Amino acid sequence: MISSQRQHLILSRLRTRGAVRITALSKELGVSAMTIRRDIAELADKGLLKRVHGGAVTTSTLLSEPLFSVKSQMDIGLKDAIAQEAIKYVAPGDVIAIGGGTTAYVFAQHLLESQQSSGITILTNSIPVAELVQALESKDVEVIVTGGVITRSNSLVGPIADKVVASLRVNTVFLGTHSVSIPRGFLMPNSLEAATDMAMMDIADRTIVLTDHTKWSCTSLSLFARFDQVDTVITDDGLDPDSAAKTKDLVKELVLAHQSETIEESE
């Protein structure tokens, strides 16, 4: 298969899926990961897609929210490393809030498998996180769901969600983000989701943002938090030194989670 044919198929997959992974394309098209990586680089140079860790997304996802099912297949190893660090910030019996998005979802998975989840209460606007808790055989964890309008990322947002959130109080809120902008802060493509994230920050004693290093190269519309409003940012050690240094100067605490093993398709 010649390069132009492969690239056409890659773009075709992107149009239907919103995101593709190098390893999956390599198996599907019967070529090496290096060949796929080269094709993605050429398409990115033409502005036809956006390279991310382990694959690519459509350029439209820079300003719009990909489906939860699409995002959940991206950067899995990075999210696992971030989640392992994040659960250290939860103690048994805590009352916490968990926002929407797949990084927060992976954090919830790891948390519920750990001893730190004993006796905790979770406030969430994430339908997948609520379903995780509901599926537990042990009922040692209580979940409160905000209600509201469902987004493409399976989050509940809007005035109903904000009103429920405002009536409560939590020790710590864990939020994902669509992009990180220096020196502005943390952004979402959905203004209603940004407003609900702000509402959860308002009721929390501590705010922790969970985000992999690729978010420093993304763009979004709606700011939900400045750096000085966030206590801790947990990302992975793939963050470039310049961005890490600038972020460390702006936020109270920056944690770089170490990936336990090298991911084959990393750039």
Short mmCIF file of C-alpha atoms in Angstrom, two decimals:
data_model
loop_
_atom_site.label_atom_id
_atom_site.label_comp_id
_atom_site.label_asym_id
_atom_site.label_seq_id
_atom_site.Cartn_x
_atom_site.Cartn_y
_atom_site.Cartn_z
CA MET A 1 0.00 0.00 0.00
CA ILE A 2 1.48 3.35 -1.04
CA SER A 3 1.80 6.31 1.30
CA SER A 4 -1.08 8.34 -0.18
CA GLN A 5 -3.48 5.40 0.20
CA ARG A 6 -2.48 4.87 3.84
CA GLN A 7 -2.88 8.55 4.61
CA HIS A 8 -6.30 8.59 2.98
CA LEU A 9 -7.34 5.65 5.18
CA ILE A 10 -5.95 7.36 8.29
CA LEU A 11 -8.00 10.48 7.57
CA SER A 12 -11.05 8.33 6.86
CA ARG A 13 -10.69 6.62 10.25
CA LEU A 14 -10.30 10.01 11.93
CA ARG A 15 -13.52 11.31 10.40
CA THR A 16 -15.50 8.41 11.85
CA ARG A 17 -13.67 7.93 15.17
CA GLY A 18 -12.39 11.39 16.09
CA ALA A 19 -9.06 9.87 17.20
CA VAL A 20 -6.73 7.05 16.17
CA ARG A 21 -3.90 5.17 17.89
CA ILE A 22 -0.63 4.25 16.19
CA THR A 23 -0.64 0.65 17.42
CA ALA A 24 -4.19 0.02 16.19
CA LEU A 25 -3.49 1.55 12.76
CA SER A 26 -0.28 -0.47 12.46
CA LYS A 27 -2.19 -3.72 12.94
CA GLU A 28 -5.14 -2.63 10.82
CA LEU A 29 -3.06 -1.50 7.83
CA GLY A 30 -0.35 -4.15 8.16
CA VAL A 31 2.62 -1.78 8.41
CA SER A 32 5.10 -0.84 11.14
CA ALA A 33 4.36 1.71 13.87
CA MET A 34 7.23 3.80 12.49
CA THR A 35 5.51 3.97 9.08
CA ILE A 36 2.23 5.11 10.65
CA ARG A 37 4.09 7.65 12.77
CA ARG A 38 5.71 9.04 9.62
CA ASP A 39 2.34 9.28 7.83
CA ILE A 40 0.81 11.08 10.81
CA ALA A 41 3.73 13.54 10.89
CA GLU A 42 3.22 14.35 7.19
CA LEU A 43 -0.53 14.86 7.65
CA ALA A 44 0.10 17.04 10.71
CA ASP A 45 2.51 19.21 8.68
CA LYS A 46 -0.32 19.75 6.19
CA GLY A 47 -2.67 20.76 9.01
CA LEU A 48 -4.99 17.81 8.37
CA LEU A 49 -4.74 16.33 11.86
CA LYS A 50 -3.24 16.97 15.28
CA ARG A 51 -0.55 14.66 16.67
CA VAL A 52 -1.01 13.55 20.27
CA HIS A 53 0.84 11.04 22.42
CA GLY A 54 0.40 7.63 20.81
CA GLY A 55 -1.74 8.73 17.88
CA ALA A 56 -3.69 11.60 16.36
CA VAL A 57 -6.96 13.50 16.66
CA THR A 58 -8.91 15.53 14.14
CA THR A 59 -8.12 19.23 14.12
CA SER A 60 -11.76 19.92 15.03
CA THR A 61 -11.24 18.32 18.46
CA LEU A 62 -9.09 21.28 19.44
CA LEU A 63 -12.23 23.37 19.86
CA SER A 64 -14.88 20.73 20.42
CA GLU A 65 -15.13 17.92 22.93
CA PRO A 66 -14.49 14.39 21.56
CA LEU A 67 -16.87 11.64 22.59
CA PHE A 68 -16.05 9.91 25.90
CA SER A 69 -15.67 6.60 24.02
CA VAL A 70 -13.03 8.17 21.75
CA LYS A 71 -11.06 9.86 24.51
CA SER A 72 -11.06 6.78 26.72
CA GLN A 73 -8.86 4.98 24.17
CA MET A 74 -6.19 7.70 24.15
CA ASP A 75 -3.06 7.99 26.33
CA ILE A 76 -4.11 5.14 28.63
CA GLY A 77 -0.65 4.60 30.12
CA LEU A 78 -0.29 8.27 30.97
CA LYS A 79 -3.68 8.35 32.70
CA ASP A 80 -2.80 5.29 34.76
CA ALA A 81 0.42 6.93 36.00
CA ILE A 82 -1.42 10.15 36.88
CA ALA A 83 -4.18 8.23 38.68
CA GLN A 84 -1.66 6.34 40.83
CA GLU A 85 -0.28 9.65 42.09
CA ALA A 86 -3.72 11.18 42.57
CA ILE A 87 -5.05 8.48 44.90
CA LYS A 88 -2.36 9.51 47.42
CA TYR A 89 -4.41 12.68 47.97
CA VAL A 90 -7.44 10.75 49.26
CA ALA A 91 -7.85 9.39 52.79
CA PRO A 92 -10.48 6.88 54.00
CA GLY A 93 -13.70 8.66 54.94
CA ASP A 94 -13.04 11.71 52.76
CA VAL A 95 -15.80 13.54 50.92
CA ILE A 96 -14.49 14.29 47.42
CA ALA A 97 -15.74 15.50 44.06
CA ILE A 98 -14.70 14.01 40.73
CA GLY A 99 -15.32 15.89 37.50
CA GLY A 100 -15.96 14.63 34.00
CA GLY A 101 -13.56 13.33 31.39
CA THR A 102 -11.55 10.17 30.94
CA THR A 103 -8.53 11.08 33.08
CA ALA A 104 -10.82 11.66 36.06
CA TYR A 105 -12.57 8.37 35.20
CA VAL A 106 -9.29 6.42 35.24
CA PHE A 107 -8.48 8.08 38.58
CA ALA A 108 -11.85 6.88 39.92
CA GLN A 109 -11.09 3.33 38.73
CA HIS A 110 -7.76 3.26 40.58
CA LEU A 111 -9.25 4.91 43.66
CA LEU A 112 -12.07 2.39 43.98
CA GLU A 113 -9.53 -0.44 43.76
CA SER A 114 -7.48 1.05 46.61
CA GLN A 115 -7.82 1.06 50.40
CA GLN A 116 -8.11 4.86 50.35
CA SER A 117 -11.67 4.52 49.05
CA SER A 118 -12.88 3.01 52.32
CA GLY A 119 -15.88 4.97 53.58
CA ILE A 120 -15.55 7.83 51.11
CA THR A 121 -18.37 9.87 49.59
CA ILE A 122 -18.05 10.92 45.94
CA LEU A 123 -19.90 13.85 44.41
CA THR A 124 -19.67 13.62 40.63
CA ASN A 125 -21.13 15.04 37.45
CA SER A 126 -19.64 12.14 35.47
CA ILE A 127 -22.09 9.42 34.47
CA PRO A 128 -19.29 6.84 33.92
CA VAL A 129 -17.85 7.53 37.39
CA ALA A 130 -21.30 7.15 38.98
CA GLU A 131 -21.77 3.85 37.14
CA LEU A 132 -18.40 2.63 38.44
CA VAL A 133 -19.50 3.20 42.03
CA GLN A 134 -22.92 1.69 41.42
CA ALA A 135 -21.31 -1.47 40.06
CA LEU A 136 -19.27 -2.06 43.23
CA GLU A 137 -20.18 -5.19 45.15
CA SER A 138 -19.25 -3.41 48.37
CA LYS A 139 -21.46 -0.46 49.25
CA ASP A 140 -18.76 1.16 51.37
CA VAL A 141 -18.62 4.09 48.91
CA GLU A 142 -21.49 6.55 48.57
CA VAL A 143 -22.04 8.47 45.34
CA ILE A 144 -24.00 11.68 44.80
CA VAL A 145 -24.80 12.59 41.18
CA THR A 146 -25.43 16.21 40.27
CA GLY A 147 -28.01 15.83 37.52
CA GLY A 148 -28.06 18.26 34.62
CA VAL A 149 -27.61 18.29 30.84
CA ILE A 150 -25.44 15.53 29.32
CA THR A 151 -22.41 16.56 27.25
CA ARG A 152 -20.50 14.62 24.57
CA SER A 153 -18.05 13.59 27.30
CA ASN A 154 -20.90 12.07 29.36
CA SER A 155 -20.73 14.85 31.96
CA LEU A 156 -23.75 16.47 33.60
CA VAL A 157 -23.62 20.27 33.42
CA GLY A 158 -25.76 23.39 33.49
CA PRO A 159 -27.88 25.25 36.09
CA ILE A 160 -29.33 22.08 37.68
CA ALA A 161 -25.87 20.60 38.23
CA ASP A 162 -24.51 23.89 39.53
CA LYS A 163 -27.38 24.29 42.03
CA VAL A 164 -26.86 20.79 43.47
CA VAL A 165 -23.11 21.37 43.74
CA ALA A 166 -23.55 24.73 45.49
CA SER A 167 -25.54 23.09 48.31
CA LEU A 168 -22.69 20.74 49.29
CA ARG A 169 -19.12 20.78 50.61
CA VAL A 170 -16.13 18.49 49.82
CA ASN A 171 -12.57 18.05 51.02
CA THR A 172 -10.99 17.80 47.56
CA VAL A 173 -12.13 18.13 43.97
CA PHE A 174 -10.35 16.24 41.17
CA LEU A 175 -10.84 17.75 37.72
CA GLY A 176 -9.63 16.96 34.23
CA THR A 177 -9.00 19.64 31.61
CA HIS A 178 -9.14 19.85 27.83
CA SER A 179 -6.16 22.20 27.60
CA VAL A 180 -3.55 24.04 29.67
CA SER A 181 -2.63 27.57 28.62
CA ILE A 182 0.36 29.38 30.11
CA PRO A 183 -0.14 31.80 31.78
CA ARG A 184 -3.98 31.76 31.52
CA GLY A 185 -4.88 28.48 33.19
CA PHE A 186 -7.16 25.51 32.48
CA LEU A 187 -9.80 25.44 29.76
CA MET A 188 -12.75 23.46 28.39
CA PRO A 189 -14.48 23.66 24.99
CA ASN A 190 -17.92 23.56 26.66
CA SER A 191 -18.78 26.74 28.60
CA LEU A 192 -21.45 24.96 30.67
CA GLU A 193 -18.96 22.28 31.71
CA ALA A 194 -16.46 25.00 32.61
CA ALA A 195 -19.10 26.65 34.81
CA THR A 196 -19.90 23.37 36.59
CA ASP A 197 -16.18 22.76 37.20
CA MET A 198 -15.97 26.24 38.73
CA ALA A 199 -18.96 25.42 40.95
CA MET A 200 -17.19 22.30 42.24
CA MET A 201 -14.03 24.28 42.93
CA ASP A 202 -16.08 26.77 44.97
CA ILE A 203 -17.23 24.07 47.41
CA ALA A 204 -13.84 22.33 47.77
CA ASP A 205 -11.12 22.92 50.35
CA ARG A 206 -8.55 21.77 47.78
CA THR A 207 -8.50 21.62 43.95
CA ILE A 208 -6.40 19.09 42.04
CA VAL A 209 -6.19 19.05 38.24
CA LEU A 210 -5.35 15.76 36.52
CA THR A 211 -4.01 16.12 32.99
CA ASP A 212 -1.47 14.45 30.72
CA HIS A 213 1.31 16.43 29.06
CA THR A 214 -0.41 16.59 25.64
CA LYS A 215 -2.94 19.12 27.00
CA TRP A 216 -0.26 21.84 27.03
CA SER A 217 -0.39 21.81 23.21
CA CYS A 218 -4.21 21.96 22.91
CA THR A 219 -6.54 24.94 22.63
CA SER A 220 -10.00 25.51 24.14
CA LEU A 221 -12.48 28.34 24.55
CA SER A 222 -13.67 28.52 28.16
CA LEU A 223 -11.40 29.15 31.14
CA PHE A 224 -12.55 27.40 34.34
CA ALA A 225 -9.51 27.90 36.59
CA ARG A 226 -6.49 30.15 36.86
CA PHE A 227 -3.23 28.65 38.09
CA ASP A 228 -3.52 30.46 41.42
CA GLN A 229 -6.93 28.82 42.00
CA VAL A 230 -5.46 25.30 41.79
CA ASP A 231 -3.57 23.64 44.64
CA THR A 232 -1.99 20.75 42.74
CA VAL A 233 -1.49 19.78 39.10
CA ILE A 234 -0.69 16.12 38.48
CA THR A 235 0.64 15.32 35.03
CA ASP A 236 3.14 12.84 33.58
CA ASP A 237 6.89 13.15 33.15
CA GLY A 238 6.47 13.52 29.39
CA LEU A 239 5.88 17.25 29.94
CA ASP A 240 8.68 19.21 28.28
CA PRO A 241 11.11 20.94 30.70
CA ASP A 242 10.19 24.48 29.61
CA SER A 243 6.43 23.96 30.18
CA ALA A 244 7.16 22.17 33.45
CA ALA A 245 9.31 25.06 34.72
CA LYS A 246 6.73 27.70 33.75
CA THR A 247 3.87 25.70 35.28
CA LYS A 248 5.82 25.13 38.50
CA ASP A 249 6.25 28.91 38.84
CA LEU A 250 2.50 29.46 38.45
CA VAL A 251 0.92 26.70 40.53
CA LYS A 252 1.31 25.79 44.20
CA GLU A 253 2.36 22.19 43.48
CA LEU A 254 3.29 20.35 40.28
CA VAL A 255 3.58 16.55 40.38
CA LEU A 256 5.16 14.67 37.47
CA ALA A 257 3.96 11.06 37.51
CA HIS A 258 6.53 8.57 36.28
CA GLN A 259 5.38 6.07 33.67
CA SER A 260 6.23 2.57 34.81
CA GLU A 261 7.23 1.45 31.34
CA THR A 262 7.96 3.03 27.98
CA ILE A 263 4.94 3.15 25.74
CA GLU A 264 5.85 1.74 22.34
CA GLU A 265 4.06 4.38 20.31
CA SER A 266 5.29 7.44 22.19
CA GLU A 267 6.67 10.15 19.97
#
